[in-house]
Every structure is written in structure tokens, then in C-alpha cells.
Coordinates of C-alpha atoms in Angstrom, one line a residue:
X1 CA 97.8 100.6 102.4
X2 CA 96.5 98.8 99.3
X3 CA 98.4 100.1 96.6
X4 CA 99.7 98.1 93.5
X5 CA 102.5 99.4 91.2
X6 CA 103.1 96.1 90.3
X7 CA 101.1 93.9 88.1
X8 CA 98.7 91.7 90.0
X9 CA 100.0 88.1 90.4
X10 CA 97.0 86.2 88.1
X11 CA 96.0 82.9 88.6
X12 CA 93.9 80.5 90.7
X13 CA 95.9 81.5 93.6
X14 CA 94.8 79.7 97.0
X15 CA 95.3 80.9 100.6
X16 CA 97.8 78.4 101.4
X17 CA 99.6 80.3 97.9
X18 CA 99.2 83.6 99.3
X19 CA 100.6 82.7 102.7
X20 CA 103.9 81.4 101.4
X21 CA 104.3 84.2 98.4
X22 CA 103.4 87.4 100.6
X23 CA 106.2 87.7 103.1
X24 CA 106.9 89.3 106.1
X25 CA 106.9 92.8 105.7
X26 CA 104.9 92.8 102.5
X27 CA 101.1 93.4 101.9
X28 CA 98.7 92.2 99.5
X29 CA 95.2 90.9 99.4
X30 CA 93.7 87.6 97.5
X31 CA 90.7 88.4 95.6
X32 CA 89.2 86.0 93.8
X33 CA 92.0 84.2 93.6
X34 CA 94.3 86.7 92.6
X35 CA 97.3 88.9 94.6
X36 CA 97.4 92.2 94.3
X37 CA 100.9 93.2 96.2
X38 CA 100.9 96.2 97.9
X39 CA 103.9 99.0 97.0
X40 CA 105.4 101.5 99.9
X41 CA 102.8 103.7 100.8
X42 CA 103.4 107.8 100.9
X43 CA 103.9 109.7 104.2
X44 CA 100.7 111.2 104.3
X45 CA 98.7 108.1 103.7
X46 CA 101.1 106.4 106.7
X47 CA 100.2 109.4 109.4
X48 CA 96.3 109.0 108.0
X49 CA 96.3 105.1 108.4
X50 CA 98.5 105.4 112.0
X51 CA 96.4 108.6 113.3
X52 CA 93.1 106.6 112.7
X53 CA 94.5 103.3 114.2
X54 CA 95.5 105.0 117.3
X55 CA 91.9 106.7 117.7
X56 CA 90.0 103.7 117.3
X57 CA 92.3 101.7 119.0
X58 CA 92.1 103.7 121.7
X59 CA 87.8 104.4 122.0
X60 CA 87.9 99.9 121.4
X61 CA 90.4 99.9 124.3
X62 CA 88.1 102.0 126.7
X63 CA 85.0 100.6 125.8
X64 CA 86.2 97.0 125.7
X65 CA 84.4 96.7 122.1
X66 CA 87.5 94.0 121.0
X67 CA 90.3 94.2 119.1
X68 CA 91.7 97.0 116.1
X69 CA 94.4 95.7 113.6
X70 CA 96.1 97.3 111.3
X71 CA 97.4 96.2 107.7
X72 CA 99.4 93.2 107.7
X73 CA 96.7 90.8 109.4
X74 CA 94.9 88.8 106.8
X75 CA 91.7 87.7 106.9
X76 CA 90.6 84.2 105.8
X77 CA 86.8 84.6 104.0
X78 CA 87.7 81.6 102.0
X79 CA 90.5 79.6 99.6
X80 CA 90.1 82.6 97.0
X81 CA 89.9 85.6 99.5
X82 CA 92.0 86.8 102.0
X83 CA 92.2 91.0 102.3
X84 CA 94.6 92.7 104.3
X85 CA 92.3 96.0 105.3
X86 CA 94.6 99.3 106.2
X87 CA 92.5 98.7 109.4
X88 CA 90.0 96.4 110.7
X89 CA 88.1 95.4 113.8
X90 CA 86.6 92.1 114.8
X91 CA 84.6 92.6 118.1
X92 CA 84.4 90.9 120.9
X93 CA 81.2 88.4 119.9
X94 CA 83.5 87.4 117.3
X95 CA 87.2 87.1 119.4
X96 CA 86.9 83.4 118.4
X97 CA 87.5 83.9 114.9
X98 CA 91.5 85.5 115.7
X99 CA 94.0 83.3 115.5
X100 CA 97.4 83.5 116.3
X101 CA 98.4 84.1 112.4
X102 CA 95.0 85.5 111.0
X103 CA 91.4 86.6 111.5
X104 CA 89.1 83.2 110.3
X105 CA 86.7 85.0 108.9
X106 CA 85.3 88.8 107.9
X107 CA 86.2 92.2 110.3
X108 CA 83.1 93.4 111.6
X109 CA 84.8 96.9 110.1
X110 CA 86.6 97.6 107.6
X111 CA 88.8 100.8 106.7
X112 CA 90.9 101.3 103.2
X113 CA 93.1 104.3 102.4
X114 CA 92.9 104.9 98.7
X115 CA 95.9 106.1 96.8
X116 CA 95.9 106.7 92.9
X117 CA 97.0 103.2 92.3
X118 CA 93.7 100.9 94.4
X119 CA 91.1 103.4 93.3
X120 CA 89.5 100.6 91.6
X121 CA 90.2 97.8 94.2
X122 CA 89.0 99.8 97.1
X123 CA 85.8 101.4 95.4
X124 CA 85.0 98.0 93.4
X125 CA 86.9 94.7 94.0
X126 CA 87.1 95.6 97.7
X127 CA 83.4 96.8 97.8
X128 CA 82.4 93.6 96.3
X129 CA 84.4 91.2 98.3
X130 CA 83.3 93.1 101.4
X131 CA 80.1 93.2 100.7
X132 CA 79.8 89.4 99.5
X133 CA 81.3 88.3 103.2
X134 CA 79.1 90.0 105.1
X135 CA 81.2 92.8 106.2
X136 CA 78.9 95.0 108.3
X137 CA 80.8 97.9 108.0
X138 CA 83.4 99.3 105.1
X139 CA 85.0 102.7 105.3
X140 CA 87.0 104.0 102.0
X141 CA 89.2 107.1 103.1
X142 CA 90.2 109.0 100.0
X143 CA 92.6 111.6 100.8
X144 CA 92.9 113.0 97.3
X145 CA 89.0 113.8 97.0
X146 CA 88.9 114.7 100.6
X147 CA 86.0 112.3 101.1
X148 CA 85.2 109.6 103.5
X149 CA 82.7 107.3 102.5
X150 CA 81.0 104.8 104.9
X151 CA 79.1 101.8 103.8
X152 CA 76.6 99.6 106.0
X153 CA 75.1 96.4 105.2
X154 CA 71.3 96.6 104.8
X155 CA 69.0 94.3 105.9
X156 CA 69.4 92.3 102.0
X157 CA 73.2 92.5 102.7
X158 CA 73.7 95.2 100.2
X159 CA 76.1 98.0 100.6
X160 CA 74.1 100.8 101.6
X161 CA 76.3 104.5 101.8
X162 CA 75.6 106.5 105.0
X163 CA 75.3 110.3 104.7
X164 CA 77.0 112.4 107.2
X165 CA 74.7 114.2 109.7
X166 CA 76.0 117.6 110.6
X167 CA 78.7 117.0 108.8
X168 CA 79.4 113.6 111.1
X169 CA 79.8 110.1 110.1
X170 CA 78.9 107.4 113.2
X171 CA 79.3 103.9 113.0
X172 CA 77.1 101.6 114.5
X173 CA 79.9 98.5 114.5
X174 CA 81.5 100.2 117.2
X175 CA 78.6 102.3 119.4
X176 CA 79.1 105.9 120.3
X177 CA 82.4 105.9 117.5
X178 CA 82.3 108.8 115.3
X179 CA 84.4 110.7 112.5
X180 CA 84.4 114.3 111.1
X181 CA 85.9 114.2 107.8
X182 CA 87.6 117.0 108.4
X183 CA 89.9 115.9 111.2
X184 CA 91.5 114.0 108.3
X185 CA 92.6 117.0 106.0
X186 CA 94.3 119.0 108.8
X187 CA 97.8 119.8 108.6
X188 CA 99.3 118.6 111.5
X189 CA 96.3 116.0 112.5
X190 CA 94.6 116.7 115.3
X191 CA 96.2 114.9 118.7
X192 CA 95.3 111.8 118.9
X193 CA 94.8 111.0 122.6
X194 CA 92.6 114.8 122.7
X195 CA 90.4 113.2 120.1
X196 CA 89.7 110.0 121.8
X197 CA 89.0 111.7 125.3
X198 CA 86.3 113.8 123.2
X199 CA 85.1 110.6 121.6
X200 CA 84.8 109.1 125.3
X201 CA 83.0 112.6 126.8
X202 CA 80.5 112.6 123.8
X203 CA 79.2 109.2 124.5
X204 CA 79.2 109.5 128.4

């Protein structure tokens, strides 16, 4: 998750810095040259971000669409940026970009969970950096709005947000994937393995 209760680490902070400041078992993301370290994220946002990691990870699995990593895998855009996304995917045109100890390059999809603390990173910084790399797809799950909002890449590389139809977002990074909002506000979530099998018989 990309929380902060910390003050971001200013500065003109490198990836080579980032690497060997961000341990093992922390999160953060370089933006512009500055880390913003993550803090421990609630329950809630944990079962969103493993529930939706689990469902895509399975439809990717199935339809052999590449490969779906959750936080804690960096991705190298340049010597000022390297995010950590709650989840991202980098398909299979672009397998030569992972590397044993990060992701060269932008996910092909990008998911943030938004807590009260990286409201403005995810809906601005993160937008921005996104957007400026070339990352095709960016969903922002807000739990405390109860809103998911899905941005594409238009043909001038501008964020463009996609309306739900019927009440259904569908990505077109990973073909015949789609959400309903409302799976994400149910107490307990929905099972996970019944929700992929329903993904897999809609697109069959």
C-alpha cells in the first residue's frame, strides 16, 4: 500500500539511493527523486490488495497474459523514478523487461489502494508519473469513497478515465478482465477462486 506517515525522505535521491535505503520488508516509491516510505497498511486495505492479487493473478495465470506482482517489486522508469504499485502487471510482450531484482521499465497495469495518507500521491504524483512513462493502464482503488477509477492512455498519451458500463469496468491491458466495483465493498469479499471461474466463463 502506498501510505506515508512519515515525512518524505527529500532530496535528489537516485535509484541506486533508493535500493540501499528501502529495505527488505519496507515499501516506498522514488518520485522525482524523492522517497516516500510506505507505513503498515490497515486490515481492510491488506484483504482488498490480496483479494485482487489473487483474482488477477489467477485470470493472467489461465490466460497466459504474463506475470501479476504485488507491492514490494520496484519498477525502474529511470534514475529519479522507481514506484512500487500495490499491484502491477507487465505482459508477456514485455517479460524481457523483469529482472531477477526489478521490472526495467513501466507495468503495462497499474493498481494503487488509497488510504487517507497517499490521497494526493495516488490521484496526482502517481497519475503523473504513470502517465509520463507510458503506463497504459492505472487503476486507483479508494475504499473510503467506495470508488474505483480506471485510467487509459489515449492515443496523445494522456490519462483518459473510463466510465463503467452497466455498472462494469473492463480493461483492455488484460482482454476479457473485468471488475464490478461492488465486489470490493462486500463484507466478507466475494471468494476468490468463484470470481475468477466467472471471469474465465464470461470470456469463453
Amino acid at each position: 500500500m502506498t501510505t506515508t506517515l512519515r515525512r518524505p525522505r527529500t532530496g535528489d535521491f537516485t535509484y541506486e539511493d533508493f535500493c540501499s535505503l528501502v529495505k527488505d520488508g519496507q515499501k516506498g516509491d522514488l518520485i522525482d527523486g524523492v522517497i516516500h516510505m510506505a507505513s503498515p497498511e490497515n486490515t481492510r486495505a491488506n484483504d482488498l490488495e490480496g483479494w485482487l492479487l489473487m483474482v488477477m493473478r489467477g485470470f493472467v495465470r489461465r490466460r497466459k497474459l504474463g506475470k501479476v506482482y504485488v507491492s514490494r517489486v520496484a519498477y525502474c522508469l529511470d534514475k529519479k523514478n522507481a514506484p512500487e504499485p500495490d499491484i502491477g502487471f507487465v505482459g508477456t510482450a514485455n517479460a524481457h523487461r523483469i529482472k531477477s531484482g526489478q521490472v526495467e521499465g513501466p507495468p503495462d497495469l497499474a493498481i494503487e489502494i488509497v488510504s487517507p495518507e497517499s490521497v494526493e500521491r495516488d490521484y496526482d504524483k502517481k497519475r503523473r508519473q504513470y502517465e509520463h512513462f507510458g503506463v497504459p493502464e492505472y487503476w486507483i482503488v479508494d475504499e473510503d469513497e467506495r470508488k474505483v477509477t480506471l485510467l487509459r492512455l489515449d492515443a496523445k498519451g494522456k490519462y483518459r478515465e473510463i466510465r463503467p458500463r452497466k455498472g462494469i469496468l473492463t480493461s483492455q491491458i488484460l482482454p476479457g478482465f473485468w471488475l464490478d466495483p461492488l465486489w470490493l465493498w462486500q463484507d466478507p469479499l466475494p471468494d476468490e477462486l468463484d470470481t475468477v471461474q466467472q471471469l474465465l466463463a464470461a470470456t469463453t
